[in-house]
Amino acid sequence: MATPYNHRAVEQKWRKMWEEHPINVNDGKKEKYYCLDMFPYPSGNGLHVGHWRGYVISDVWSRYKLMQGYYLIHPMGWDAFGLPAENYAIKMGTHPAVTTAENVANIKRQINEIAAIYDWDMEVNTTDPAFYKWTQWIFVQMFKKGLAYEKEMPINWCPSCKTGLANEEVVNGCCERCGSPVTKKNLKQWMLRITKYADRLLKDLDQLDWPEKVKKMQTDWIGKSYGAELDFQVENSDKAITVYTTRPDTLYGATFMVLAPEHAMAKELATPEQKEAVEQYIFNASMKSSVDRLQDKEKTGVFTGTYAINPLNGAKVPIWLSDYVLADYGTGAIMCVPAHDDRDFEFAKKFGLPIIQVIAKDGKEVEDLTEAYTEPGIMINSGAFNGMDSNEAKEKVPDMLEKKGLGKKTVNYKLRDWVFSRQRYWGEPIPIVHCPDCGAVPVPEDQLPLLLPDVESYQPTGTGESPLADITEWVNTTCPCCGKPAKRETNTMPQWAGSSWYFLRYVDNKNDKELVSREKADKYLPVDMYIGGVEHAVLHLLYSRFYTKFLYDIGVVDFEEPFHKLFNQGMITGKNGIKMSKSKGNVVSPDDLVRDYGCDSLRMYELFVGPPELDSEWDDRGIDGVYRFISRFWKMVQENAGKDVPETKELVKLRNKLVYDITTRLESFSLNTVISGFMEYNNKLVELTKTTGVDRTTLMTAVQLLAPFAPHIAEELHQVLGGEGSVFAEGWPTYDEAAMKDDEKEIVCQVNGKTRTVIKLPADVSKEDALAAAKAALGSKITGTIIKEIYVPGRIVNIVQK
RNA sequence: GCGGAUGUGGCGGAAUGGCAGACGCAUCAGACUCAAAAUCUGACGGGGGCGACCUCGUGAGGGUUCAAGUCCCUCUAUCCGCACCA
């Protein structure tokens, strides 16, 4: 008599077994497969069922790869520096080092509940000095190559987090972490020259097996555009203003130009009469937050009183200032062609500036344009260019100006250099010493890691200085270059610093000589499959690509892209699609579900809730269905186990179909239908148990297929069936297409596309016989003259009648 | 404004152009039970018919096709991303 399924006993037994006999063993002969999870930051809230899903998906995929015979690399670590950890510590009134350690311990316990086969020998923690030694080392290398540089400029500033932010960390004008509106602050910052890699970051997207959505987001973020820089001489001056435009073909239509209020020449262009208004405008613009600037779509501006000369036709155009022109894109100045640009049109209408059409709309000039015409077309009102296609003029105009030294073709990117300094405590100290004589000098590599000093007060100061600035005994040092007194850099690195390269370190995490040995890097890297949420599409994933390309350039690794394939799992939400959060009170903890239903059931239910790439609403009740399936499968195997049922043709067919269905669904990442597939086949096997029974090979195969999804019960049933060792050593079952073939097929018989009956015919029936059989079966249902007969072998007969 | 995704029973969802609603949840009925739970069996989109059956039905409207949830066009709703980048 079969014992009923007891998840607690089964799961405890196998956890212990796996601890004693690990199932992932590198025999050196196997090909590697690196399956990576986006490592978590150890927040105080612990994991909810949504976090579980990502880890379950990656574990299922990892175990599948393991069974296929790969040597699996499946590590886990902690992204423990940065704002979330520090803000939590401040809230709790405890040192971030303490809370971080506690949170790591708690989340590690929760992750262990998943029974994922992480190799904890590979564990990394970004706050470990042995790890951040190399985070600092990379910075020093970038400094040496001129990729890390200091610059004083107005940067994005979060008044709540009291730190500067990178462009990527500002979402709709608000702080990506806390949601506060971002302001500007003039600060001397360390910057990383990611723009130098813009073209490679763009081009290499082609070779990645990533969701198109993410590639598109990165493409847009890099924002490459082709255009020209043109020089407008300032009237009565020897100075010129360079503008950037993507439409040099419309140059004859330029009736005014606009500079960003922050433009270096903005103040000096003001005539005495306009001086007050100009300075007022510049001041007002400087007070606007990013949110205001985004929301105030109504154009504002001020005339400087000064004119510039159109380099092509010598026309005099007024120079205006307006905050719709961005200071840090292009040259911070534009030529305005109101007839062919929506924004310029709006500005011209508001301030009564002339509008000259230079590209024909519908082949002609339009009286009184009511909106800008932004399409290409035939040039008009453009002197020698009249009649030319505007796309051709796009090339010709800058070429012509280049000969006169007044312009050139150029490309521009939306991507900005990466603001890398944070005025916060909980991060890697930037390993730089400021010497009055030698300038910025990197900390010598043999003195790395530069340890983050312990402090009493780690709260952000809000002054633009890091809390480290108060520790005089740490700040005051000597110059590594000349030995004279010098001061340490007090800013820290952003959270992204560690996460930009952590995946390289896992495979050689104890190496104190190198970031990663070249031998291990060549053997185990890069990542084959990366699984995580889509929220990092332009943050972590762009930064990591940049770091990897840099490390390639300096010979640390031999590949340019870190993540070959990327999978973004959808979010698990609460009722009505509301994001799970503590404040909403809709967080579902996996802990109780594991206790009541077991790890195997929760793992399968996490996949069963819906397609893995889409968001899914969590509903606790559904887990009963998965639990019932597991119990029925358990019972079915137990009932057949001792019977020694002989193998029949039907059983062989069923087994091969099962392997085929599960494998193809798994390969296409349709994990929810893998689970429903198991249920479907189990229903069939339960039926067979009542009659012929199920043979041992089929049972064994089903158990093996189930193993990546429900590893505990699979191990137990594998043992029940007399299997030796671990089920994971059995390999992934294969199927034989020939054995799957049906002798008989169900043929749907339709009249005029409507199903009237279904008949069974031999699989190899001829078209004539099939049609004859169908017509006989349809009989009196065919009432008119037959005008067409369709036969799709093995599927359908359709009789078309008048 | 631009770009992307999604829209199928009471619910989650399934369907290489070929029987729409697999699988599961919930619900209802029955069996077992003193009873309940668990388990098992059956029903379960709408309308019609005593009935084998007929008919409508995949956000809306057109189209292609012998055949459309699926392909094409035009809308619409929801969600996400970007958003004055010249």
PDB file of C-alpha atoms (C1' of nucleotides) in Angstrom, chain A residues 216-217 225 245-246 293 296 299 324-326 329 334 343 414 416 609 611 625 628 632 672 676 679-680 683 690 746 748 750 755 788 790 792 795-796 798, chain B residues 3-6 11-16 18-20 22-26 38-41 53-56 65-67 79-86:
ATOM      1  CA  LYS A 216      15.383  48.945 -28.044  1.00  0.00           C
ATOM      2  CA  MET A 217      15.528  50.683 -24.678  1.00  0.00           C
ATOM      3  CA  SER A 225      21.745  60.758 -34.337  1.00  0.00           C
ATOM      4  CA  THR A 245      21.143  70.112 -36.232  1.00  0.00           C
ATOM      5  CA  THR A 246      19.896  66.905 -37.822  1.00  0.00           C
ATOM      6  CA  ARG A 293      11.129  71.697 -16.727  1.00  0.00           C
ATOM      7  CA  ASP A 296       6.090  73.158 -18.318  1.00  0.00           C
ATOM      8  CA  LYS A 299       7.409  77.689 -24.310  1.00  0.00           C
ATOM      9  CA  TYR A 324      13.491  74.081 -24.202  1.00  0.00           C
ATOM     10  CA  VAL A 325      17.031  73.855 -25.456  1.00  0.00           C
ATOM     11  CA  LEU A 326      19.129  71.483 -23.391  1.00  0.00           C
ATOM     12  CA  TYR A 329      23.073  67.956 -25.632  1.00  0.00           C
ATOM     13  CA  ILE A 334      20.129  75.353 -32.054  1.00  0.00           C
ATOM     14  CA  ARG A 343       8.977  73.027 -31.166  1.00  0.00           C
ATOM     15  CA  LYS A 414      21.829  61.197 -25.928  1.00  0.00           C
ATOM     16  CA  ARG A 416      25.913  61.265 -21.150  1.00  0.00           C
ATOM     17  CA  VAL A 609       0.548  31.211 -12.415  1.00  0.00           C
ATOM     18  CA  PRO A 611       3.661  32.979 -18.748  1.00  0.00           C
ATOM     19  CA  GLY A 625      -4.229  22.501  -7.782  1.00  0.00           C
ATOM     20  CA  ARG A 628      -3.198  17.879  -5.788  1.00  0.00           C
ATOM     21  CA  ARG A 632      -1.765  12.251  -7.501  1.00  0.00           C
ATOM     22  CA  ASN A 672       3.448  27.513 -17.358  1.00  0.00           C
ATOM     23  CA  SER A 676      -0.054  21.973 -17.347  1.00  0.00           C
ATOM     24  CA  MET A 679      -0.934  17.516 -15.247  1.00  0.00           C
ATOM     25  CA  GLU A 680      -2.371  16.436 -18.573  1.00  0.00           C
ATOM     26  CA  ASN A 683      -4.286  12.382 -15.845  1.00  0.00           C
ATOM     27  CA  LYS A 690      -6.829   1.604 -13.554  1.00  0.00           C
ATOM     28  CA  GLU A 746      -8.789  11.890 -35.918  1.00  0.00           C
ATOM     29  CA  VAL A 748     -12.296  16.690 -38.517  1.00  0.00           C
ATOM     30  CA  GLN A 750     -16.296  20.142 -42.111  1.00  0.00           C
ATOM     31  CA  THR A 755     -17.292  21.031 -38.110  1.00  0.00           C
ATOM     32  CA  LYS A 788     -14.240  22.291 -53.639  1.00  0.00           C
ATOM     33  CA  ILE A 790      -9.914  20.311 -49.030  1.00  0.00           C
ATOM     34  CA  VAL A 792      -5.080  18.432 -44.921  1.00  0.00           C
ATOM     35  CA  ARG A 795      -6.070  16.887 -39.752  1.00  0.00           C
ATOM     36  CA  ILE A 796      -9.108  17.959 -41.640  1.00  0.00           C
ATOM     37  CA  ASN A 798     -13.485  20.511 -45.651  1.00  0.00           C
TER      38      ASN A 798
ATOM     39  C1'   G B   3       7.657  53.251 -29.274  1.00  0.00           C
ATOM     40  C1'   G B   4       6.383  48.428 -27.169  1.00  0.00           C
ATOM     41  C1'   A B   5       3.155  44.855 -24.782  1.00  0.00           C
ATOM     42  C1'   U B   6      -1.665  43.144 -23.690  1.00  0.00           C
ATOM     43  C1'   C B  11     -11.016  33.709 -12.328  1.00  0.00           C
ATOM     44  C1'   G B  12      -5.556  32.338 -13.916  1.00  0.00           C
ATOM     45  C1'   G B  13      -4.743  30.902 -18.586  1.00  0.00           C
ATOM     46  C1'   A B  14      -4.211  27.054 -23.468  1.00  0.00           C
ATOM     47  C1'   A B  15      -4.407  26.836 -28.809  1.00  0.00           C
ATOM     48  C1'   U B  16       2.657  25.210 -35.809  1.00  0.00           C
ATOM     49  C1'   G B  18      -7.395  23.568 -39.147  1.00  0.00           C
ATOM     50  C1'   C B  19     -12.885  20.848 -33.515  1.00  0.00           C
ATOM     51  C1'   A B  20     -11.774  27.933 -29.286  1.00  0.00           C
ATOM     52  C1'   A B  22      -6.364  22.420 -22.890  1.00  0.00           C
ATOM     53  C1'   C B  23      -4.605  22.502 -17.752  1.00  0.00           C
ATOM     54  C1'   G B  24      -5.910  24.543 -13.129  1.00  0.00           C
ATOM     55  C1'   C B  25      -8.903  27.570  -9.545  1.00  0.00           C
ATOM     56  C1'   A B  26     -13.810  28.678  -7.974  1.00  0.00           C
ATOM     57  C1'   A B  38      -9.725  14.883   2.510  1.00  0.00           C
ATOM     58  C1'   U B  39     -10.525  11.877  -1.738  1.00  0.00           C
ATOM     59  C1'   C B  40     -13.234  10.073  -6.041  1.00  0.00           C
ATOM     60  C1'   U B  41     -17.150  10.746 -10.193  1.00  0.00           C
ATOM     61  C1'   C B  53     -28.391  18.457 -32.489  1.00  0.00           C
ATOM     62  C1'   C B  54     -28.740  23.811 -34.087  1.00  0.00           C
ATOM     63  C1'   U B  55     -26.876  28.669 -33.388  1.00  0.00           C
ATOM     64  C1'   C B  56     -24.001  32.941 -31.618  1.00  0.00           C
ATOM     65  C1'   U B  65      -8.766  32.556 -47.001  1.00  0.00           C
ATOM     66  C1'   C B  66     -12.079  26.481 -48.215  1.00  0.00           C
ATOM     67  C1'   A B  67     -10.941  27.751 -42.990  1.00  0.00           C
ATOM     68  C1'   C B  79      -0.322  48.624 -18.811  1.00  0.00           C
ATOM     69  C1'   C B  80       4.934  49.703 -19.558  1.00  0.00           C
ATOM     70  C1'   G B  81       9.119  52.453 -21.599  1.00  0.00           C
ATOM     71  C1'   C B  82      10.888  57.184 -23.685  1.00  0.00           C
ATOM     72  C1'   A B  83       9.588  62.069 -23.909  1.00  0.00           C
ATOM     73  C1'   C B  84      11.335  69.728 -25.812  1.00  0.00           C
ATOM     74  C1'   C B  85      17.780  65.152 -27.648  1.00  0.00           C
ATOM     75  C1'   A B  86      16.858  69.985 -32.528  1.00  0.00           C
TER      76        A B  86
END
